[in-house]
C-alpha atoms as a printed R data frame, in Angstrom:
    type eleno elety resid chain resno       x       y       z
1   ATOM     1    CA   MET     A     1  19.938 -22.288  13.428
2   ATOM     2    CA   ALA     A     2  19.913 -19.330  10.994
3   ATOM     3    CA   LYS     A     3  19.294 -16.187  12.505
4   ATOM     4    CA   LEU     A     4  15.911 -14.569  11.184
5   ATOM     5    CA   GLU     A     5  16.204 -11.469   9.616
6   ATOM     6    CA   PRO     A     6  13.124  -8.760  10.065
7   ATOM     7    CA   LEU     A     7  10.769  -8.513   6.950
8   ATOM     8    CA   PHE     A     8   9.106  -5.315   5.809
9   ATOM     9    CA   VAL     A     9   5.428  -5.695   4.814
10  ATOM    10    CA   GLU     A    10   4.314  -3.575   2.002
11  ATOM    11    CA   VAL     A    11   0.352  -3.440   2.612
12  ATOM    12    CA   ASP     A    12  -2.016  -2.023  -0.337
13  ATOM    13    CA   PHE     A    13  -5.313  -2.626  -1.824
14  ATOM    14    CA   SER     A    14  -7.524  -1.602  -4.956
15  ATOM    15    CA   GLN     A    15 -11.212  -1.144  -4.841
16  ATOM    16    CA   CYS     A    16 -14.096  -0.202  -6.819
17  ATOM    17    CA   CYS     A    17 -17.781   0.304  -5.866
18  ATOM    18    CA   LYS     A    18 -20.635  -1.961  -7.388
19  ATOM    19    CA   HIS     A    19 -21.976   0.100 -10.807
20  ATOM    20    CA   GLY     A    20 -24.051   2.960  -9.774
21  ATOM    21    CA   GLN     A    21 -23.152   3.344  -6.070
22  ATOM    22    CA   HIS     A    22 -21.013   5.899  -4.918
23  ATOM    23    CA   ILE     A    23 -19.436   4.567  -1.612
24  ATOM    24    CA   CYS     A    24 -18.147   0.897  -1.528
25  ATOM    25    CA   GLY     A    25 -19.866  -1.586   0.915
26  ATOM    26    CA   ASP     A    26 -16.201  -3.207   1.465
27  ATOM    27    CA   ALA     A    27 -13.551  -2.051   3.746
28  ATOM    28    CA   PHE     A    28 -10.020  -2.475   3.988
29  ATOM    29    CA   TYR     A    29  -7.987  -1.206   6.738
30  ATOM    30    CA   SER     A    30  -4.326  -1.760   8.440
31  ATOM    31    CA   GLN     A    31  -2.594  -0.421  11.448
32  ATOM    32    CA   LYS     A    32   0.883  -0.739  12.421
33  ATOM    33    CA   ILE     A    33   1.770  -1.739  16.160
34  ATOM    34    CA   ALA     A    34   5.185  -0.174  16.799
35  ATOM    35    CA   GLU     A    35   5.502  -1.914  20.371
36  ATOM    36    CA   GLY     A    36   5.283  -5.518  18.922
37  ATOM    37    CA   ASN     A    37   6.516  -4.831  15.711
38  ATOM    38    CA   ARG     A    38   3.272  -5.979  14.031
39  ATOM    39    CA   VAL     A    39   1.324  -4.990  11.156
40  ATOM    40    CA   LEU     A    40  -2.638  -5.827  11.076
41  ATOM    41    CA   SER     A    41  -4.702  -5.711   7.871
42  ATOM    42    CA   VAL     A    42  -8.613  -6.315   7.576
43  ATOM    43    CA   LEU     A    43 -10.940  -6.909   4.675
44  ATOM    44    CA   SER     A    44 -14.742  -6.633   5.596
45  ATOM    45    CA   ASP     A    45 -17.406  -7.255   3.093
46  ATOM    46    CA   GLY     A    46 -20.956  -5.622   4.058
47  ATOM    47    CA   LEU     A    47 -24.173  -7.068   3.285
48  ATOM    48    CA   GLY     A    48 -25.420  -5.494   0.194
49  ATOM    49    CA   SER     A    49 -24.030  -2.398  -1.281
50  ATOM    50    CA   GLY     A    50 -24.208   1.394  -0.523
51  ATOM    51    CA   VAL     A    51 -23.939   3.438   2.481
52  ATOM    52    CA   LYS     A    52 -25.228   0.661   4.653
53  ATOM    53    CA   ALA     A    53 -23.026  -1.880   3.494
54  ATOM    54    CA   ASN     A    54 -20.149   0.508   4.048
55  ATOM    55    CA   ILE     A    55 -21.200   1.197   7.392
56  ATOM    56    CA   LEU     A    56 -21.421  -2.624   8.335
57  ATOM    57    CA   ALA     A    57 -17.814  -3.371   6.908
58  ATOM    58    CA   SER     A    58 -16.206  -0.416   8.337
59  ATOM    59    CA   MET     A    59 -17.582  -1.171  11.693
60  ATOM    60    CA   THR     A    60 -16.729  -4.671  11.534
61  ATOM    61    CA   ALA     A    61 -12.825  -3.938  10.332
62  ATOM    62    CA   LYS     A    62 -12.460  -1.536  12.954
63  ATOM    63    CA   MET     A    63 -13.725  -3.968  15.669
64  ATOM    64    CA   ALA     A    64 -11.408  -6.581  14.301
65  ATOM    65    CA   LEU     A    65  -8.512  -4.313  14.096
66  ATOM    66    CA   ARG     A    66  -8.995  -3.442  17.821
67  ATOM    67    CA   PHE     A    67  -9.529  -6.846  19.193
68  ATOM    68    CA   ALA     A    68  -6.505  -8.299  16.927
69  ATOM    69    CA   ALA     A    69  -4.358  -5.509  18.447
70  ATOM    70    CA   SER     A    70  -5.460  -6.590  21.903
71  ATOM    71    CA   GLU     A    71  -4.185 -10.047  23.686
72  ATOM    72    CA   LEU     A    72  -7.767 -11.008  24.182
73  ATOM    73    CA   ASP     A    73  -8.806 -14.602  22.800
74  ATOM    74    CA   PHE     A    74  -9.920 -14.247  19.359
75  ATOM    75    CA   LEU     A    75 -12.752 -16.580  19.609
76  ATOM    76    CA   HIS     A    76 -14.409 -14.565  22.445
77  ATOM    77    CA   SER     A    77 -13.365 -11.377  20.498
78  ATOM    78    CA   ALA     A    78 -15.156 -13.008  17.494
79  ATOM    79    CA   GLU     A    79 -18.062 -13.761  19.290
80  ATOM    80    CA   ILE     A    80 -18.613 -10.031  20.370
81  ATOM    81    CA   MET     A    81 -18.335  -8.929  16.858
82  ATOM    82    CA   MET     A    82 -20.889 -11.724  15.475
83  ATOM    83    CA   ASP     A    83 -23.186 -10.476  18.537
84  ATOM    84    CA   ALA     A    84 -23.082  -6.867  16.966
85  ATOM    85    CA   LEU     A    85 -23.609  -8.273  13.400
86  ATOM    86    CA   PRO     A    86 -26.573 -10.745  13.800
87  ATOM    87    CA   VAL     A    87 -27.574 -13.072  10.790
88  ATOM    88    CA   CYS     A    88 -29.898 -11.614   8.030
89  ATOM    89    CA   GLN     A    89 -32.897 -13.054   8.662
90  ATOM    90    CA   VAL     A    90 -33.866 -13.346   4.802
91  ATOM    91    CA   ARG     A    91 -30.535 -14.350   3.253
92  ATOM    92    CA   LYS     A    92 -29.436 -16.333   6.362
93  ATOM    93    CA   ILE     A    93 -25.731 -15.050   6.038
94  ATOM    94    CA   SER     A    94 -23.671 -12.613   8.209
95  ATOM    95    CA   TYR     A    95 -24.283  -8.925   7.683
96  ATOM    96    CA   ALA     A    96 -20.540  -8.737   7.386
97  ATOM    97    CA   THR     A    97 -17.624 -10.786   6.685
98  ATOM    98    CA   PHE     A    98 -14.078 -10.361   7.666
99  ATOM    99    CA   SER     A    99 -10.209 -11.472   6.966
100 ATOM   100    CA   ILE     A   100  -7.763 -10.647   9.233
101 ATOM   101    CA   VAL     A   101  -3.852 -10.883   8.944
102 ATOM   102    CA   ASP     A   102  -1.717 -10.308  12.053
103 ATOM   103    CA   CYS     A   103   2.040 -10.490  11.016
104 ATOM   104    CA   LYS     A   104   5.266  -9.889  12.972
105 ATOM   105    CA   MET     A   105   8.484  -8.309  11.976
106 ATOM   106    CA   TYR     A   106   9.954 -11.754  11.602
107 ATOM   107    CA   GLY     A   107   7.526 -13.283   9.480
108 ATOM   108    CA   GLU     A   108   5.203 -15.046  12.048
109 ATOM   109    CA   THR     A   109   1.828 -14.284  10.817
110 ATOM   110    CA   ARG     A   110  -1.726 -15.676  11.706
111 ATOM   111    CA   ILE     A   111  -4.956 -15.417   9.510
112 ATOM   112    CA   ILE     A   112  -8.457 -15.685  10.689
113 ATOM   113    CA   GLU     A   113 -11.317 -15.510   8.226
114 ATOM   114    CA   MET     A   114 -15.146 -15.700   8.486
115 ATOM   115    CA   ASP     A   115 -17.191 -16.372   5.054
116 ATOM   116    CA   ASN     A   116 -14.851 -14.414   2.871
117 ATOM   117    CA   PRO     A   117 -13.207 -16.134   0.014
118 ATOM   118    CA   GLY     A   118  -9.957 -17.923   1.118
119 ATOM   119    CA   PHE     A   119  -6.689 -16.083   1.004
120 ATOM   120    CA   ILE     A   120  -4.212 -16.929  -1.458
121 ATOM   121    CA   LEU     A   121  -0.357 -17.476  -0.025
122 ATOM   122    CA   VAL     A   122   2.156 -16.969  -2.772
123 ATOM   123    CA   ARG     A   123   5.762 -18.670  -2.293
124 ATOM   124    CA   ASN     A   124   8.421 -19.311  -5.039
125 ATOM   125    CA   GLY     A   125   5.613 -18.613  -7.826
126 ATOM   126    CA   GLU     A   126   3.080 -21.228  -6.487
127 ATOM   127    CA   ALA     A   127   0.119 -21.144  -4.220
128 ATOM   128    CA   ILE     A   128   0.606 -23.066  -1.097
129 ATOM   129    CA   ALA     A   129  -1.808 -24.090   1.617
130 ATOM   130    CA   PRO     A   130  -0.690 -23.926   5.183
131 ATOM   131    CA   PRO     A   131  -2.529 -25.972   7.724
132 ATOM   132    CA   CYS     A   132  -6.021 -24.513   8.872
133 ATOM   133    CA   ARG     A   133  -8.303 -25.498  11.541
134 ATOM   134    CA   GLU     A   134 -12.264 -24.366  11.688
135 ATOM   135    CA   MET     A   135 -13.665 -23.675  14.817
136 ATOM   136    CA   ALA     A   136 -17.092 -22.487  15.803
137 ATOM   137    CA   SER     A   137 -18.392 -20.316  18.830
138 ATOM   138    CA   PRO     A   138 -20.689 -22.145  20.990
139 ATOM   139    CA   ARG     A   139 -23.435 -19.329  20.396
140 ATOM   140    CA   TRP     A   140 -23.001 -19.184  16.807
141 ATOM   141    CA   GLN     A   141 -22.401 -22.600  15.490
142 ATOM   142    CA   GLU     A   142 -23.347 -21.889  11.798
143 ATOM   143    CA   ARG     A   143 -20.575 -19.307  11.423
144 ATOM   144    CA   LYS     A   144 -17.288 -21.292  10.976
145 ATOM   145    CA   LEU     A   145 -14.026 -19.503  11.591
146 ATOM   146    CA   ARG     A   146 -10.863 -20.477   9.894
147 ATOM   147    CA   PHE     A   147  -7.475 -19.822  11.502
148 ATOM   148    CA   SER     A   148  -4.091 -20.511   9.826
149 ATOM   149    CA   ARG     A   149  -0.839 -19.629  11.092
150 ATOM   150    CA   VAL     A   150   2.422 -19.480   9.012
151 ATOM   151    CA   GLN     A   151   6.091 -18.496   9.331
152 ATOM   152    CA   MET     A   152   6.332 -15.764   6.187
153 ATOM   153    CA   GLN     A   153   9.351 -16.002   3.822
154 ATOM   154    CA   PRO     A   154  11.119 -13.017   2.197
155 ATOM   155    CA   GLU     A   155   8.987 -12.466  -1.489
156 ATOM   156    CA   ASP     A   156   5.844 -14.383   0.212
157 ATOM   157    CA   ARG     A   157   2.483 -12.540  -0.747
158 ATOM   158    CA   ILE     A   158  -0.878 -13.054   0.957
159 ATOM   159    CA   VAL     A   159  -3.578 -12.016  -1.313
160 ATOM   160    CA   LEU     A   160  -7.121 -11.085   0.064
161 ATOM   161    CA   PHE     A   161 -10.376 -10.333  -2.069
162 ATOM   162    CA   SER     A   162 -14.007  -9.937  -1.400
163 ATOM   163    CA   ASP     A   163 -16.585 -12.088  -3.326
164 ATOM   164    CA   GLY     A   164 -17.297  -9.296  -5.678
165 ATOM   165    CA   ILE     A   165 -13.858 -10.458  -7.214
166 ATOM   166    CA   SER     A   166 -14.263 -14.307  -7.125
167 ATOM   167    CA   GLN     A   167 -17.755 -13.872  -8.413
168 ATOM   168    CA   ALA     A   168 -16.973 -11.265 -11.288
169 ATOM   169    CA   GLY     A   169 -18.677 -12.375 -14.612
170 ATOM   170    CA   LEU     A   170 -21.271 -14.483 -12.953
171 ATOM   171    CA   GLY     A   171 -24.170 -15.394 -15.252
172 ATOM   172    CA   THR     A   172 -21.979 -14.471 -18.505
173 ATOM   173    CA   LYS     A   173 -21.473 -17.150 -21.073
174 ATOM   174    CA   GLU     A   174 -17.610 -17.359 -20.348
175 ATOM   175    CA   PHE     A   175 -18.284 -17.222 -16.655
176 ATOM   176    CA   PRO     A   176 -21.672 -18.562 -15.849
177 ATOM   177    CA   LEU     A   177 -20.479 -19.567 -12.225
178 ATOM   178    CA   GLY     A   178 -18.051 -16.230 -11.883
179 ATOM   179    CA   TRP     A   179 -14.541 -15.856 -12.130
180 ATOM   180    CA   ARG     A   180 -14.266 -18.007  -8.723
181 ATOM   181    CA   GLU     A   181 -11.338 -18.427  -6.571
182 ATOM   182    CA   GLU     A   182  -9.170 -20.753  -8.878
183 ATOM   183    CA   GLY     A   183  -9.459 -17.820 -11.572
184 ATOM   184    CA   CYS     A   184  -8.235 -15.464  -9.028
185 ATOM   185    CA   ARG     A   185  -5.385 -17.698  -7.859
186 ATOM   186    CA   GLU     A   186  -4.175 -18.400 -11.615
187 ATOM   187    CA   LEU     A   187  -3.947 -14.670 -12.272
188 ATOM   188    CA   VAL     A   188  -2.158 -13.996  -9.134
189 ATOM   189    CA   LEU     A   189   0.373 -16.571 -10.165
190 ATOM   190    CA   LYS     A   190   0.738 -15.470 -13.688
191 ATOM   191    CA   GLN     A   191   1.395 -11.983 -12.345
192 ATOM   192    CA   VAL     A   192   4.099 -12.917  -9.743
193 ATOM   193    CA   ARG     A   193   5.847 -15.481 -12.046
194 ATOM   194    CA   ARG     A   194   6.201 -12.641 -14.866
195 ATOM   195    CA   GLU     A   195   7.102 -10.009 -12.531
196 ATOM   196    CA   PRO     A   196   8.706 -11.689  -9.423
197 ATOM   197    CA   GLN     A   197   9.089  -8.306  -7.494
198 ATOM   198    CA   ILE     A   198   5.648  -6.695  -8.623
199 ATOM   199    CA   SER     A   199   4.474  -4.375  -5.846
200 ATOM   200    CA   ALA     A   200   1.305  -5.044  -3.547
201 ATOM   201    CA   ARG     A   201  -0.260  -1.948  -5.320
202 ATOM   202    CA   HIS     A   202   0.506  -3.074  -8.713
203 ATOM   203    CA   LEU     A   203  -0.752  -6.830  -8.283
204 ATOM   204    CA   SER     A   204  -3.932  -5.804  -6.503
205 ATOM   205    CA   ARG     A   205  -4.697  -3.207  -9.146
206 ATOM   206    CA   ASN     A   206  -4.001  -5.963 -11.878
207 ATOM   207    CA   VAL     A   207  -6.371  -8.202 -10.023
208 ATOM   208    CA   LEU     A   208  -9.141  -5.631  -9.871
209 ATOM   209    CA   GLN     A   209  -8.689  -4.776 -13.436
210 ATOM   210    CA   GLU     A   210  -8.872  -8.420 -14.555
211 ATOM   211    CA   ALA     A   211 -12.318  -9.026 -12.250
212 ATOM   212    CA   LEU     A   212 -13.844  -5.794 -14.204
213 ATOM   213    CA   ARG     A   213 -13.038  -7.228 -17.138
214 ATOM   214    CA   LYS     A   214 -15.037  -9.854 -16.861
215 ATOM   215    CA   GLU     A   215 -18.017  -8.063 -16.218
216 ATOM   216    CA   ASN     A   216 -20.438  -6.707 -18.984
217 ATOM   217    CA   SER     A   217 -19.309  -3.303 -20.158
218 ATOM   218    CA   TYR     A   218 -16.835  -3.146 -17.024
219 ATOM   219    CA   HIS     A   219 -19.934  -2.364 -14.718
220 ATOM   220    CA   ALA     A   220 -19.223  -3.859 -11.190
221 ATOM   221    CA   ARG     A   221 -22.026  -6.252 -10.097
222 ATOM   222    CA   ASP     A   222 -21.085  -5.996  -6.627
223 ATOM   223    CA   ASP     A   223 -18.173  -4.079  -4.538
224 ATOM   224    CA   MET     A   224 -14.689  -5.316  -5.334
225 ATOM   225    CA   THR     A   225 -11.959  -5.213  -3.037
226 ATOM   226    CA   CYS     A   226  -8.229  -6.648  -3.705
227 ATOM   227    CA   GLY     A   227  -5.762  -6.550  -0.745
228 ATOM   228    CA   VAL     A   228  -2.245  -7.901  -0.904
229 ATOM   229    CA   LEU     A   229   0.645  -8.113   1.796
230 ATOM   230    CA   TYR     A   230   4.151  -8.471   0.521
231 ATOM   231    CA   PHE     A   231   6.744  -9.695   2.654
232 ATOM   232    CA   ARG     A   232  10.323  -8.646   1.612
233 ATOM   233    CA   HIS     A   233  13.507  -7.297   2.746
234 ATOM   234    CA   PRO     A   234  12.873  -3.373   2.847
235 ATOM   235    CA   ARG     A   235  13.505  -1.325  -0.119
236 ATOM   236    CA   ARG     A   236  15.422   2.045   1.070
237 ATOM   237    CA   LEU     A   237  14.995   5.567  -0.763
238 ATOM   238    CA   LEU     A   238  17.168   8.574   0.115
239 ATOM   239    CA   LEU     A   239  15.728  12.102  -0.913
240 ATOM   240    CA   LEU     A   240  17.592  15.018  -0.803
241 ATOM   241    CA   THR     A   241  15.896  18.426  -1.193
242 ATOM   242    CA   GLY     A   242  17.389  22.145  -0.819
243 ATOM   243    CA   PRO     A   243  21.090  23.129  -0.303
244 ATOM   244    CA   PRO     A   244  22.682  22.500   3.073
245 ATOM   245    CA   TYR     A   245  22.710  25.552   5.538
246 ATOM   246    CA   ALA     A   246  26.460  25.644   5.290
247 ATOM   247    CA   GLN     A   247  28.070  25.787   1.959
248 ATOM   248    CA   ALA     A   248  31.156  24.017   3.563
249 ATOM   249    CA   ARG     A   249  28.832  20.768   3.931
250 ATOM   250    CA   ASP     A   250  28.187  20.499  -0.022
251 ATOM   251    CA   SER     A   251  30.843  18.002  -0.400
252 ATOM   252    CA   GLU     A   252  29.633  15.813   2.563
253 ATOM   253    CA   TYR     A   253  25.921  16.124   1.157
254 ATOM   254    CA   ALA     A   254  26.822  14.908  -2.118
255 ATOM   255    CA   GLN     A   255  28.943  12.054  -0.544
256 ATOM   256    CA   MET     A   256  25.878  11.200   1.329
257 ATOM   257    CA   LEU     A   257  24.046  10.309  -1.672
258 ATOM   258    CA   ASP     A   258  26.789   8.548  -3.456
259 ATOM   259    CA   ASP     A   259  27.336   6.374  -0.626
260 ATOM   260    CA   PHE     A   260  23.707   5.456  -0.163
261 ATOM   261    CA   GLU     A   261  22.671   1.731  -0.637
262 ATOM   262    CA   GLY     A   262  19.061   2.098  -2.261
263 ATOM   263    CA   ARG     A   263  17.142   4.427  -4.509
264 ATOM   264    CA   ARG     A   264  18.206   8.117  -4.858
265 ATOM   265    CA   VAL     A   265  16.262  10.880  -5.657
266 ATOM   266    CA   ILE     A   266  17.024  14.947  -5.782
267 ATOM   267    CA   CYS     A   267  14.099  17.390  -5.692
268 ATOM   268    CA   GLY     A   268  15.465  20.895  -6.583
269 ATOM   269    CA   GLY     A   269  17.447  22.287  -9.317
270 ATOM   270    CA   THR     A   270  19.947  24.008  -6.745
271 ATOM   271    CA   THR     A   271  20.208  20.780  -4.815
272 ATOM   272    CA   ALA     A   272  20.929  19.003  -8.153
273 ATOM   273    CA   LYS     A   273  23.523  21.375  -9.376
274 ATOM   274    CA   ILE     A   274  25.737  21.184  -6.076
275 ATOM   275    CA   ILE     A   275  25.543  17.376  -6.314
276 ATOM   276    CA   ALA     A   276  26.543  17.485 -10.277
277 ATOM   277    CA   ARG     A   277  29.441  19.635  -9.284
278 ATOM   278    CA   GLU     A   278  30.610  17.841  -6.424
279 ATOM   279    CA   LEU     A   279  30.423  14.381  -7.982
280 ATOM   280    CA   LYS     A   280  31.512  15.859 -11.469
281 ATOM   281    CA   ARG     A   281  28.532  14.317 -13.197
282 ATOM   282    CA   PRO     A   282  26.564  15.994 -16.136
283 ATOM   283    CA   ILE     A   283  22.818  16.805 -15.925
284 ATOM   284    CA   GLU     A   284  20.617  16.217 -18.681
285 ATOM   285    CA   MET     A   285  17.101  17.308 -18.858
286 ATOM   286    CA   ASP     A   286  14.018  15.129 -20.286
287 ATOM   287    CA   LEU     A   287  11.897  17.742 -22.191
288 ATOM   288    CA   ASP     A   288   9.428  14.882 -22.977
289 ATOM   289    CA   THR     A   289   8.324  14.918 -19.163
290 ATOM   290    CA   CYS     A   290   7.627  18.525 -19.137
291 ATOM   291    CA   SER     A   291   4.065  19.037 -18.245
292 ATOM   292    CA   ASP     A   292   1.482  22.339 -17.866
293 ATOM   293    CA   ASP     A   293   2.043  22.733 -14.428
294 ATOM   294    CA   LEU     A   294   5.577  21.027 -13.449
295 ATOM   295    CA   PRO     A   295   8.945  21.554 -14.764
296 ATOM   296    CA   PRO     A   296  10.402  18.084 -16.455
297 ATOM   297    CA   ILE     A   297  12.497  15.572 -14.864
298 ATOM   298    CA   SER     A   298  16.352  15.310 -15.213
299 ATOM   299    CA   HIS     A   299  18.954  12.542 -15.255
300 ATOM   300    CA   MET     A   300  22.435  12.026 -13.710
301 ATOM   301    CA   GLY     A   301  24.410   8.905 -13.314
302 ATOM   302    CA   GLY     A   302  23.703   7.092  -9.879
303 ATOM   303    CA   VAL     A   303  20.296   8.936  -9.344
304 ATOM   304    CA   ASP     A   304  17.112   7.549  -9.831
305 ATOM   305    CA   LEU     A   305  15.239  10.940 -10.023
306 ATOM   306    CA   ILE     A   306  15.775  14.667 -10.353
307 ATOM   307    CA   THR     A   307  12.915  16.969 -10.106
308 ATOM   308    CA   GLU     A   308  12.289  20.446  -9.602
309 ATOM   309    CA   GLY     A   309  11.810  21.287  -5.675
310 ATOM   310    CA   ILE     A   310   8.721  23.135  -4.122
311 ATOM   311    CA   LEU     A   311   6.493  22.883  -7.020
312 ATOM   312    CA   THR     A   312   7.170  18.975  -7.563
313 ATOM   313    CA   LEU     A   313   7.066  18.360  -3.746
314 ATOM   314    CA   THR     A   314   3.714  20.285  -3.341
315 ATOM   315    CA   ARG     A   315   2.024  18.130  -5.853
316 ATOM   316    CA   THR     A   316   3.442  15.028  -4.767
317 ATOM   317    CA   ALA     A   317   1.997  15.848  -1.200
318 ATOM   318    CA   GLN     A   318  -1.348  16.672  -2.592
319 ATOM   319    CA   LEU     A   319  -1.395  13.179  -4.473
320 ATOM   320    CA   ILE     A   320  -0.142  11.212  -1.791
321 ATOM   321    CA   GLU     A   321  -2.485  12.824   0.431
322 ATOM   322    CA   GLN     A   322  -5.682  12.006  -1.470
323 ATOM   323    CA   GLY     A   323  -4.410   8.630  -2.828
324 ATOM   324    CA   LEU     A   324  -4.483   9.770  -6.373
325 ATOM   325    CA   ARG     A   325  -2.837   8.376  -9.312
326 ATOM   326    CA   ALA     A   326  -2.923  11.167 -11.893
327 ATOM   327    CA   PRO     A   327  -3.029   9.740 -15.331
328 ATOM   328    CA   GLU     A   328  -0.179  11.769 -16.695
329 ATOM   329    CA   TYR     A   329   3.676  10.960 -16.318
330 ATOM   330    CA   ASN     A   330   5.328  13.642 -14.861
331 ATOM   331    CA   ALA     A   331   7.770  14.663 -11.989
332 ATOM   332    CA   ALA     A   332   5.273  14.433  -9.262
333 ATOM   333    CA   THR     A   333   3.601  10.855 -10.254
334 ATOM   334    CA   ARG     A   334   7.201   9.421 -10.903
335 ATOM   335    CA   LEU     A   335   8.284  10.617  -7.353
336 ATOM   336    CA   VAL     A   336   4.761   9.058  -5.972
337 ATOM   337    CA   ASP     A   337   5.486   5.945  -7.334
338 ATOM   338    CA   LEU     A   338   9.011   5.713  -6.091
339 ATOM   339    CA   LEU     A   339   7.899   6.702  -2.624
340 ATOM   340    CA   ARG     A   340   5.017   4.232  -2.304
341 ATOM   341    CA   GLU     A   341   7.332   1.614  -3.941
342 ATOM   342    CA   SER     A   342   9.738   1.990  -1.157
343 ATOM   343    CA   ASP     A   343   9.817   0.811   2.615
344 ATOM   344    CA   ILE     A   344  12.282   2.797   4.577
345 ATOM   345    CA   ILE     A   345  12.489   6.409   3.337
346 ATOM   346    CA   GLN     A   346  14.822   9.102   4.345
347 ATOM   347    CA   PHE     A   347  14.441  12.776   3.847
348 ATOM   348    CA   VAL     A   348  17.306  15.031   4.129
349 ATOM   349    CA   VAL     A   349  16.305  18.741   3.877
350 ATOM   350    CA   GLY     A   350  18.861  21.503   3.281
351 ATOM   351    CA   SER     A   351  18.177  24.393   5.507
352 ATOM   352    CA   ARG     A   352  19.726  27.129   3.265
353 ATOM   353    CA   ILE     A   353  17.271  29.831   2.037
354 ATOM   354    CA   ASN     A   354  16.594  29.924  -1.546
355 ATOM   355    CA   GLU     A   355  15.719  33.318  -2.956
356 ATOM   356    CA   ALA     A   356  13.595  31.589  -5.752
357 ATOM   357    CA   HIS     A   357  10.919  30.648  -3.197
358 ATOM   358    CA   GLN     A   358  10.431  34.274  -2.154
359 ATOM   359    CA   ASP     A   359   8.773  35.216  -5.743
360 ATOM   360    CA   PRO     A   360   5.255  36.557  -5.149
361 ATOM   361    CA   ASN     A   361   4.139  35.040  -8.471
362 ATOM   362    CA   LEU     A   362   4.486  31.476  -7.134
363 ATOM   363    CA   PRO     A   363   1.318  29.673  -6.207
364 ATOM   364    CA   LEU     A   364  -0.241  30.753  -2.615
365 ATOM   365    CA   ASP     A   365  -0.497  27.223  -1.405
366 ATOM   366    CA   ILE     A   366   3.296  26.587  -1.769
367 ATOM   367    CA   GLU     A   367   4.529  25.946   1.784
368 ATOM   368    CA   ILE     A   368   7.977  26.052   2.820
369 ATOM   369    CA   ARG     A   369  10.128  22.967   1.850
370 ATOM   370    CA   ARG     A   370  10.523  21.837   5.488
371 ATOM   371    CA   ASN     A   371   6.851  21.687   5.987
372 ATOM   372    CA   ILE     A   372   6.137  20.145   2.695
373 ATOM   373    CA   ILE     A   373   8.363  17.125   3.572
374 ATOM   374    CA   LYS     A   374   6.528  16.908   6.969
375 ATOM   375    CA   ARG     A   375   3.168  16.570   5.263
376 ATOM   376    CA   ILE     A   376   4.371  13.631   2.867
377 ATOM   377    CA   ALA     A   377   6.080  11.874   5.789
378 ATOM   378    CA   THR     A   378   3.062  11.876   7.922
379 ATOM   379    CA   VAL     A   379   0.980  10.274   4.982
380 ATOM   380    CA   LEU     A   380   3.592   7.886   4.332
381 ATOM   381    CA   GLU     A   381   3.822   6.641   7.854
382 ATOM   382    CA   GLU     A   382   0.137   6.850   8.881
383 ATOM   383    CA   LYS     A   383  -1.494   5.740   5.484
384 ATOM   384    CA   TYR     A   384   1.104   3.554   4.108
385 ATOM   385    CA   LEU     A   385   2.926   2.158   7.006
386 ATOM   386    CA   LYS     A   386   6.352   3.308   5.773
387 ATOM   387    CA   GLU     A   387   9.344   3.963   7.920
388 ATOM   388    CA   VAL     A   388  10.205   7.608   7.285
389 ATOM   389    CA   SER     A   389  13.121   9.731   8.891
390 ATOM   390    CA   VAL     A   390  13.441  13.536   8.468
391 ATOM   391    CA   MET     A   391  16.990  14.940   8.911
392 ATOM   392    CA   CYS     A   392  17.648  18.759   8.357
393 ATOM   393    CA   ILE     A   393  21.306  19.791   7.170
């Protein structure tokens, strides 16, 4: 029997509020459990919209995460959640729905759903329907829970979405009954077939944008959320920043980058010059990528991205902490893309003091390189569930 290899699970989601609201009534949370090598994700849709819906969805999602992480019988756990979230007496539906995905590093995955549109499982460019069983709580017979189990394979995806996505365009001439689950499925398959390695982030964003296109004037009639879990062999990235403390290690530093299997990034002009000198490769500056507040990107053979150091890293930290995607293309936005599309990220931080960083004219919020890297690493681990290591040299 072939030995199973551990998979990395990239998790990301895209979301927008109902038109006229400033807070989303859907909630999407994920959690990594190192002890059991598990990743949990929950999508919950609160009844209505605005603050009340957000509270209901957030409370449901957090309870679901806590119960899924425990070893309690999930039917009993679901009863506790349903007790806390009674049925609306007017509309006779639950105050919040949920979809829970509990996956282990070797691909063993269970999905538990209540009242959300059914998840989409994509494999080899096709949607497949794993075995599913329905159960009802003795106390809540009208609420059906759907349980599915599947052994995930490399390049499989699970797509979750709230009914704001499946009902997009409801009442319009083209979509009188809404986009429906079938329309969502067709788009997802089209995207994956066209770009087999599309990231979870880009796939979820494309689904959301297509749903908005179904609405009049792009005004969402309901909160919309699409979450994607992408199972794959891990994508690795090495980022070097700052010269080594001992100049005698410059050659070792350059060789570390040259031998690395994965994406390679250099942040810092001095660092780039050291690598170029040791590997005997020219550096070319791309002036078209220069922006008002950041120096341009440079290029070198065998390196995916070369940027300036402290300014670019500081801006990257800000973008990744706030979850922002700046509209312009520059060194920081490109670095954010590479970091978010990678799974196992290794930072190597040189400890030699760079005199340029003592310039009093540099912005006051600039921190020393090591602290900026710690900021970025923390967000990548906690918010984006990446595997991150930091080594000082």
